[in-house]
PDB file of C-alpha atoms in Angstrom:
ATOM      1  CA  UNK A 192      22.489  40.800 -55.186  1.00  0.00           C
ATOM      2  CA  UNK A 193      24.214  38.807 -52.795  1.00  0.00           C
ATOM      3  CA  UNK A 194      20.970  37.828 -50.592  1.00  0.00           C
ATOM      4  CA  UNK A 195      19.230  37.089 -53.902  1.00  0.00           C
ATOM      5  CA  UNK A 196      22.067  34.403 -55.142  1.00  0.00           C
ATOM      6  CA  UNK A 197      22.465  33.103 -51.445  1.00  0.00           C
ATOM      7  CA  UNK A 198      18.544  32.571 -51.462  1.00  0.00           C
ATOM      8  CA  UNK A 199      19.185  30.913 -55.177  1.00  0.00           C
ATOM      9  CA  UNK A 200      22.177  28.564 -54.001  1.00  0.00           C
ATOM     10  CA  UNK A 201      19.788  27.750 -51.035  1.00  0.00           C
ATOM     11  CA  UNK A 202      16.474  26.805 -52.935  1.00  0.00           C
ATOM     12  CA  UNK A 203      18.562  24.558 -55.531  1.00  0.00           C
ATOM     13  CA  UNK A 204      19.455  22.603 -52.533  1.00  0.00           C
ATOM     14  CA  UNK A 205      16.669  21.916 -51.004  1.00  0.00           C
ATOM     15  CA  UNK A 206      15.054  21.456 -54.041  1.00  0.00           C
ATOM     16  CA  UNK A 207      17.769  18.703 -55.104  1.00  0.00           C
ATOM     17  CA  UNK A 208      17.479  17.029 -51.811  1.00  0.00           C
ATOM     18  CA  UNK A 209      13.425  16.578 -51.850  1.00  0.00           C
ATOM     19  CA  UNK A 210      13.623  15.382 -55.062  1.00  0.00           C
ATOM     20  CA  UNK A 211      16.619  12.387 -53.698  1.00  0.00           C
ATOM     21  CA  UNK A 212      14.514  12.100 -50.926  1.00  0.00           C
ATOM     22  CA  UNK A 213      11.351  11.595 -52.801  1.00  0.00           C
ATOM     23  CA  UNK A 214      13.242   8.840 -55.202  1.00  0.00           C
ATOM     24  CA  UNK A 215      14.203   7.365 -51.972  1.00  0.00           C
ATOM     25  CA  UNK A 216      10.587   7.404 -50.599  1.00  0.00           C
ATOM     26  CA  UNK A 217       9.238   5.541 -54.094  1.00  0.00           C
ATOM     27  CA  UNK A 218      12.005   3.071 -54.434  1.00  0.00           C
ATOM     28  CA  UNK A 219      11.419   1.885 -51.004  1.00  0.00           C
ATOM     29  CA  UNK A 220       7.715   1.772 -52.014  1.00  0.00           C
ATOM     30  CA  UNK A 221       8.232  -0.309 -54.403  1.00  0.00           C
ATOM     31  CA  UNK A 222      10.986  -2.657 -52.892  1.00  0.00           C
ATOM     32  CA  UNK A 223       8.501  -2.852 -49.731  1.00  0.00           C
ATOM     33  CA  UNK A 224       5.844  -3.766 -52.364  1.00  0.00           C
ATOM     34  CA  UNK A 225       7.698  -6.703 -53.457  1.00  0.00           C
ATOM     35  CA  UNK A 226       8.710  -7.621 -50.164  1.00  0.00           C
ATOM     36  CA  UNK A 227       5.309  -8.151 -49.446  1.00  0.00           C
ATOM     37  CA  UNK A 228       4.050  -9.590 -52.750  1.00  0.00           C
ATOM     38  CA  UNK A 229       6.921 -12.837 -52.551  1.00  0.00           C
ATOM     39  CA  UNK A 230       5.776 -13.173 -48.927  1.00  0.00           C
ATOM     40  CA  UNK A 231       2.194 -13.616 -49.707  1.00  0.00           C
ATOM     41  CA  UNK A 232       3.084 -16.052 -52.460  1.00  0.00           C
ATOM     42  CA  UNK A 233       5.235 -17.627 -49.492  1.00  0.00           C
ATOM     43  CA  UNK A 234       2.229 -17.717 -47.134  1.00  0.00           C
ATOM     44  CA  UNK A 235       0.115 -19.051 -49.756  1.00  0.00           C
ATOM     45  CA  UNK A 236       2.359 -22.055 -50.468  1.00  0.00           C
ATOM     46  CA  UNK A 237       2.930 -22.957 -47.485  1.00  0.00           C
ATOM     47  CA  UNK A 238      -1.157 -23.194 -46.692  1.00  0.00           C
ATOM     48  CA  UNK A 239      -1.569 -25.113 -50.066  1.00  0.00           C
ATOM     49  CA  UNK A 240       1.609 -27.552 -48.618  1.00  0.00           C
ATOM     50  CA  UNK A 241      -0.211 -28.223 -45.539  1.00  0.00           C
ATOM     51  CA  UNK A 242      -3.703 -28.455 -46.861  1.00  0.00           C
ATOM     52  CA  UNK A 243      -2.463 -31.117 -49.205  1.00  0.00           C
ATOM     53  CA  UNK A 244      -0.381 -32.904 -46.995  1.00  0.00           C
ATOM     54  CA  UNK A 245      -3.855 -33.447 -44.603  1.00  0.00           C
ATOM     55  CA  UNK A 246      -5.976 -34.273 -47.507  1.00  0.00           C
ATOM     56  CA  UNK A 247      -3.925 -36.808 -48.484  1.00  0.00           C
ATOM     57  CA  UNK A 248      -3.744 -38.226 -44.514  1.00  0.00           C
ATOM     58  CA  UNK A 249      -7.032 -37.718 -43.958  1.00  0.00           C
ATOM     59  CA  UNK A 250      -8.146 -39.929 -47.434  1.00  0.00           C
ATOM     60  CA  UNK A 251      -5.573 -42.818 -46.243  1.00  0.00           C
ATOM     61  CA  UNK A 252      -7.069 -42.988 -42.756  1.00  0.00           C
ATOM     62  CA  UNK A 253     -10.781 -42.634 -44.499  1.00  0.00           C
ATOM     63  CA  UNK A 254      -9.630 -45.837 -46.347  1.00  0.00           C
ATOM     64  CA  UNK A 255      -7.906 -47.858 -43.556  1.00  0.00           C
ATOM     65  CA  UNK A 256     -10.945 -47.023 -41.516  1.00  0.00           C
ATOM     66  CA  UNK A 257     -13.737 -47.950 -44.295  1.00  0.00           C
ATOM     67  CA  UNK A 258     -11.399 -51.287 -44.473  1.00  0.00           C
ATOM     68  CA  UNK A 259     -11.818 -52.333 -40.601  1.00  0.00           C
ATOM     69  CA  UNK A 260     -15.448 -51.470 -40.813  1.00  0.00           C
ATOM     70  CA  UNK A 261     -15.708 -53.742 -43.749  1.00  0.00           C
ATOM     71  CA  UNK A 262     -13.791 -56.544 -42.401  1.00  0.00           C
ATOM     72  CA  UNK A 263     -15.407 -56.569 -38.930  1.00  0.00           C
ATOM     73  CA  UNK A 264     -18.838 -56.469 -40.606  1.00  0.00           C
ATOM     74  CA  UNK A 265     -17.818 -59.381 -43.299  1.00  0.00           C
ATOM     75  CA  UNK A 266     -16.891 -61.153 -40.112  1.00  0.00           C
ATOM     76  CA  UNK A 267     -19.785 -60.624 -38.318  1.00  0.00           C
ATOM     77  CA  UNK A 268     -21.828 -61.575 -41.100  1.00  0.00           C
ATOM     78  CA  UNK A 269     -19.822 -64.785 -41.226  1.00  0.00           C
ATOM     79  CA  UNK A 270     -20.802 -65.455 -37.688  1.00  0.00           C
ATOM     80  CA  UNK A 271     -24.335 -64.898 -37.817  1.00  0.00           C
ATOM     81  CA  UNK A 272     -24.769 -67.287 -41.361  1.00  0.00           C
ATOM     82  CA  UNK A 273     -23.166 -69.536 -38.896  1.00  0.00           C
ATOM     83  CA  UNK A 274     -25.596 -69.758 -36.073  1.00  0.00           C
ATOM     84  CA  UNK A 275     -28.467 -69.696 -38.663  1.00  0.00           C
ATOM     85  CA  UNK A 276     -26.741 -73.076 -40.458  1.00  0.00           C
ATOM     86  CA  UNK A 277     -26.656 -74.475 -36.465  1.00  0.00           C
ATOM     87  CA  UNK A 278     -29.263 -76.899 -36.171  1.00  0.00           C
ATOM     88  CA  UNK A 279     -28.291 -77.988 -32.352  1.00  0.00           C
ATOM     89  CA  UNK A 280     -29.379 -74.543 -30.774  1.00  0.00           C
ATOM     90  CA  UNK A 281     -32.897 -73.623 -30.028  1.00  0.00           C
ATOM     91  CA  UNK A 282     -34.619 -70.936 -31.701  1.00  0.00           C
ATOM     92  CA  UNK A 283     -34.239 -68.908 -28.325  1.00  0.00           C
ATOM     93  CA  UNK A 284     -30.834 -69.537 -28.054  1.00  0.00           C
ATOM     94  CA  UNK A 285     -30.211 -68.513 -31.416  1.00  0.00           C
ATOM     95  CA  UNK A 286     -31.668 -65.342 -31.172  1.00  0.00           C
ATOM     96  CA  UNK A 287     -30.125 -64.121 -27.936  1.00  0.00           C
ATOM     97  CA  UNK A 288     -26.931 -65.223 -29.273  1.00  0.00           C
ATOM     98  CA  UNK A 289     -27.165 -63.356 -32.979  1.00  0.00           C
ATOM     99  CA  UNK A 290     -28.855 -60.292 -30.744  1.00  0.00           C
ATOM    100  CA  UNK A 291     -25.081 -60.528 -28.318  1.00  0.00           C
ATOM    101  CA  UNK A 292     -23.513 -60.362 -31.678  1.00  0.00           C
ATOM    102  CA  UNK A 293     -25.543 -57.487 -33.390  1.00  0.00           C
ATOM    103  CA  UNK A 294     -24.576 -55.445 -29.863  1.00  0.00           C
ATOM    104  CA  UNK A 295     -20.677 -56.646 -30.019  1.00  0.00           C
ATOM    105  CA  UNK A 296     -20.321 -55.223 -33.708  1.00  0.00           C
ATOM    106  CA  UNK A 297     -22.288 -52.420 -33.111  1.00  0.00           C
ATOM    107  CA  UNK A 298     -19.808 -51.526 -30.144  1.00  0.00           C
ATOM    108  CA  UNK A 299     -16.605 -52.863 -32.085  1.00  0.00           C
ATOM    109  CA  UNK A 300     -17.608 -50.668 -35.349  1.00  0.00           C
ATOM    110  CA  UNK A 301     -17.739 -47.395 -32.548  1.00  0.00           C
ATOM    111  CA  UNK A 302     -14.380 -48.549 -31.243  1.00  0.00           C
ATOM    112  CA  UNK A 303     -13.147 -48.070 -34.574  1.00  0.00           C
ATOM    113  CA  UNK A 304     -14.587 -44.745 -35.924  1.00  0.00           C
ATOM    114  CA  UNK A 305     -13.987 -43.561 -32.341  1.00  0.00           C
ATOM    115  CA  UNK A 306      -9.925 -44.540 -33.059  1.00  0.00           C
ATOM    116  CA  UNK A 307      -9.919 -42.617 -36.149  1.00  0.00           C
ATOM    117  CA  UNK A 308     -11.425 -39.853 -35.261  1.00  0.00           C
ATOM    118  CA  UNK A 309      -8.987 -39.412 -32.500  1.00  0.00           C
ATOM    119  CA  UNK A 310      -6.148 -39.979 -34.630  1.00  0.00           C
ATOM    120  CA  UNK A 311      -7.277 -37.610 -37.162  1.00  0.00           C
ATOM    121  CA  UNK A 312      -7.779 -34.867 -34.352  1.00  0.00           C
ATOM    122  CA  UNK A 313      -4.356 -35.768 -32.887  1.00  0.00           C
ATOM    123  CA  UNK A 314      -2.681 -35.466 -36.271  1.00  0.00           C
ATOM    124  CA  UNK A 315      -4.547 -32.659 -37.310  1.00  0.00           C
ATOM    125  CA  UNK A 316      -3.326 -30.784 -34.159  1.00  0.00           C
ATOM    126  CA  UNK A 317       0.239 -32.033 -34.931  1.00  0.00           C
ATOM    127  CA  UNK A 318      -0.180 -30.376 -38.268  1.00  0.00           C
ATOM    128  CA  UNK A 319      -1.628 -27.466 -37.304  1.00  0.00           C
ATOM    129  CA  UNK A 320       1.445 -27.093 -34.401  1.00  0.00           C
ATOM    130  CA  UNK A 321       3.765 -27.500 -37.524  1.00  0.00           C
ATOM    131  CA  UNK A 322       2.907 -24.948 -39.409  1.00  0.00           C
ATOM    132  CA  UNK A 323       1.967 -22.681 -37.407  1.00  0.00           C
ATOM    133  CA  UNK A 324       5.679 -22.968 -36.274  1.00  0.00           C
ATOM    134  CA  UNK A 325       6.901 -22.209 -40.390  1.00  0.00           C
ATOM    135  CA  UNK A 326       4.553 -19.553 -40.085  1.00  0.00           C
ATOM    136  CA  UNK A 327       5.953 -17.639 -36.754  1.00  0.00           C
ATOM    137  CA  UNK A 328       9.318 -18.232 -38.621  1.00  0.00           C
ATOM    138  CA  UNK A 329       7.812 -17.041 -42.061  1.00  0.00           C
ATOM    139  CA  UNK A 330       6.577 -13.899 -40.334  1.00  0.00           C
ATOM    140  CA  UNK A 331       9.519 -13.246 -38.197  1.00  0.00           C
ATOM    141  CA  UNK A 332      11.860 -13.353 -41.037  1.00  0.00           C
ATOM    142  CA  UNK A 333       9.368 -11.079 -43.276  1.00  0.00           C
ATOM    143  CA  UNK A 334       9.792  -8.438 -40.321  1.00  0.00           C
ATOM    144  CA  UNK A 335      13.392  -8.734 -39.914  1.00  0.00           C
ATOM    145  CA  UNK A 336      13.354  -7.921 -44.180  1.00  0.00           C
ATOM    146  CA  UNK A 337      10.874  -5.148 -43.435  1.00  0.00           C
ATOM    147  CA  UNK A 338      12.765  -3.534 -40.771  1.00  0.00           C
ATOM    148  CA  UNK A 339      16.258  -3.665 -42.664  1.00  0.00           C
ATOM    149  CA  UNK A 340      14.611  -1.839 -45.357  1.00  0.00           C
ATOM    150  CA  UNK A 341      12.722   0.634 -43.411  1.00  0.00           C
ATOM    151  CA  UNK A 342      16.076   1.556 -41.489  1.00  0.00           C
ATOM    152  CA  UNK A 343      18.250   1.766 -45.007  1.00  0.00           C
ATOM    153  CA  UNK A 344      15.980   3.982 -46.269  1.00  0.00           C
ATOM    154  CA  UNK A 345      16.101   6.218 -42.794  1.00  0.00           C
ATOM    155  CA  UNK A 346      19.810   6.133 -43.043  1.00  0.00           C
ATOM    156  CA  UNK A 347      19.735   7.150 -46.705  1.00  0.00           C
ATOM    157  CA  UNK A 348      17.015  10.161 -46.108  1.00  0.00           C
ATOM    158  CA  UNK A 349      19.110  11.172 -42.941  1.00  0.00           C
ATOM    159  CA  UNK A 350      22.594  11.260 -45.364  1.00  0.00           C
ATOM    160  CA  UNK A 351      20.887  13.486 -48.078  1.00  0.00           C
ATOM    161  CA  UNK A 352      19.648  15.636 -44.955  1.00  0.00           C
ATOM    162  CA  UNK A 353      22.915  15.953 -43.542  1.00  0.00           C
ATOM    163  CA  UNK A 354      24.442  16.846 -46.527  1.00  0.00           C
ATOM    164  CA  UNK A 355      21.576  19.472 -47.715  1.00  0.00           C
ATOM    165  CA  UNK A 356      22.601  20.736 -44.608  1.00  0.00           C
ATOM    166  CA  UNK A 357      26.189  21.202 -44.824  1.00  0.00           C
ATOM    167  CA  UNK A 358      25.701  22.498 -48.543  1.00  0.00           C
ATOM    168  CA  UNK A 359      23.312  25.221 -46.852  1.00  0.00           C
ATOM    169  CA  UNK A 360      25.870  26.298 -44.086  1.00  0.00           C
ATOM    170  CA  UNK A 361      28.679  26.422 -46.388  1.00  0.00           C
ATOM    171  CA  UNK A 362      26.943  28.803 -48.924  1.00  0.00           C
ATOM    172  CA  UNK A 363      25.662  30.834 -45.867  1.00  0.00           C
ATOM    173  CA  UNK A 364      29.281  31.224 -44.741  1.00  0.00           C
ATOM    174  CA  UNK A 365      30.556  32.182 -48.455  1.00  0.00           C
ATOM    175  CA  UNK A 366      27.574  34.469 -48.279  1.00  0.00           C
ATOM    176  CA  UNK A 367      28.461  35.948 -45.137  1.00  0.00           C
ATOM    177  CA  UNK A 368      32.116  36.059 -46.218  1.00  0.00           C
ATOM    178  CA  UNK A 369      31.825  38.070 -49.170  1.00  0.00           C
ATOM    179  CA  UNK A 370      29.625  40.666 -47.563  1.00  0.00           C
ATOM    180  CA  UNK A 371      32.801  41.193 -44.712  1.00  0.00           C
ATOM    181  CA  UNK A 372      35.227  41.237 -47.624  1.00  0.00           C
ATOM    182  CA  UNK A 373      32.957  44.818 -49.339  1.00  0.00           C
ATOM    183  CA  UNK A 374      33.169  46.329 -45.865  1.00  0.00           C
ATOM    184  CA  UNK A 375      36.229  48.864 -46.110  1.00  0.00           C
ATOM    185  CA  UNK A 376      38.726  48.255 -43.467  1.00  0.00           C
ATOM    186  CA  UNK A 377      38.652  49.417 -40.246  1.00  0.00           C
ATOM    187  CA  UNK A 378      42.233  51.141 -40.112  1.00  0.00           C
ATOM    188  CA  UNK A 379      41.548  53.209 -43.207  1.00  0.00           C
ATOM    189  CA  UNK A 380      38.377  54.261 -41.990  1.00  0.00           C
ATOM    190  CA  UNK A 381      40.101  55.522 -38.719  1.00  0.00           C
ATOM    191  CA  UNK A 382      42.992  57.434 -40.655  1.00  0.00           C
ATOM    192  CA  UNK A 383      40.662  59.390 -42.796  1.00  0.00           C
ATOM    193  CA  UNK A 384      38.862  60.423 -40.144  1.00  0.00           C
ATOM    194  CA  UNK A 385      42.238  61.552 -38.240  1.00  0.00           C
ATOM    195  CA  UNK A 386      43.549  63.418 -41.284  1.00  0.00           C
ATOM    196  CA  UNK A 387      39.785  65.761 -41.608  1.00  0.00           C
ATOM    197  CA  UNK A 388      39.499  66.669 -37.956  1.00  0.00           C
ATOM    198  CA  UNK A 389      43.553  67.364 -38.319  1.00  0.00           C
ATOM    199  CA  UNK A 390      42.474  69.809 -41.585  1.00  0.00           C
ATOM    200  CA  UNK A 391      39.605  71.153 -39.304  1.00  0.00           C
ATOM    201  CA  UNK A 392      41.562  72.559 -36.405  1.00  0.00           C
ATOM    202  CA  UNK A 393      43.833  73.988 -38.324  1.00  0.00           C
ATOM    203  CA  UNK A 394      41.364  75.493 -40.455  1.00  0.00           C
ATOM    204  CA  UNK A 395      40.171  77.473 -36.762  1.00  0.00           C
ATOM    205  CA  UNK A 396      43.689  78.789 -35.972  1.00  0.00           C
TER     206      UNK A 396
END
């Protein structure tokens, strides 16, 4: 009867501390779950912040750029209604001297889109260096979260163990303690044995 209640005290126990453990298990589930959900939403805001911020860039230097091209050719075009109103230079000279321009603003039109594209790359690098940098932090924070939570819920699972534990030895000792308490006692076990083997020899004399 004993065995069969210590065995009884025992299962409760561990029963009661796999079902702590397994609330344990979900709610960290489920706070890990939501960890990761408002860092996604993090991640994805800070990709929209940066994709903006070099759309926007990139249309302001597409419109400076489109504005130099314009103005150099407007210019050029100024030059070469010029030479074609000149009535002192030759028909050679002419030429040769609208072909020197059509080379000069085909070179100066490079120079800029060359520029540009430069400074986009440059800034786009910059950009990318930036948030890469809010990402590293992003992420290193995220793990920091992760690992707190990962190490609470060790500490917690270790706590219920420990004390499943303790509960276990303690009924195993009030087990073990009633069973010495229904032994009879060692003395009175020794004088009734005296007292027959006294009634014994005198029963030979």
């Amino acid at each position: 009867m004993l065995f069969r209640s210590e065995r009884l005290q025992t299962d409760a126990v561990r029963a009661q501390s796999d079902q702590r453990i397994d609330a344990l298990t979900r709610e960290s589930d489920a706070r890990m779950k939501e960890l990761n959900k408002r860092y996604r939403n993090e991640e994805r805001l800070l990709n929209d912040k940066y994709d903006d911020i070099a759309h926007a860039e990139d249309k302001k230097r597409e419109d400076r750029q489109d504005a130099e091209v314009r103005a150099a050719e407007r210019r050029y075009e100024a030059l070469r209604k010029a030479l074609e109103r000149d009535k002192t230079l030759s028909d050679d000279a002419r030429q040769n001297t609208l072909d020197g321009l059509r080379d000069r603003e085909r070179d100066e039109l490079e120079a800029i889109r060359d520029r540009y594209s430069e400074e986009t790359r440059l800034r786009q690098r910059a950009l990318r260096d930036q948030q890469q940098a809010q990402q590293d932090a992003l992420d290193d924070r995220r793990s920091r979260e992760e690992q707190a939570l990962k190490s609470s819920t060790e500490r917690q699972t270790s706590a219920v163990r420990d004390g499943a534990a303790r509960q276990t030895e303690a009924i195993k000792a009030a087990a073990a303690a009633s069973i010495e308490a229904l032994k009879p006692a060692g003395g009175a076990a020794d004088g009734l044995t005296g007292g027959l083997d006294e009634q014994i020899g005198r029963a030979h004399v």
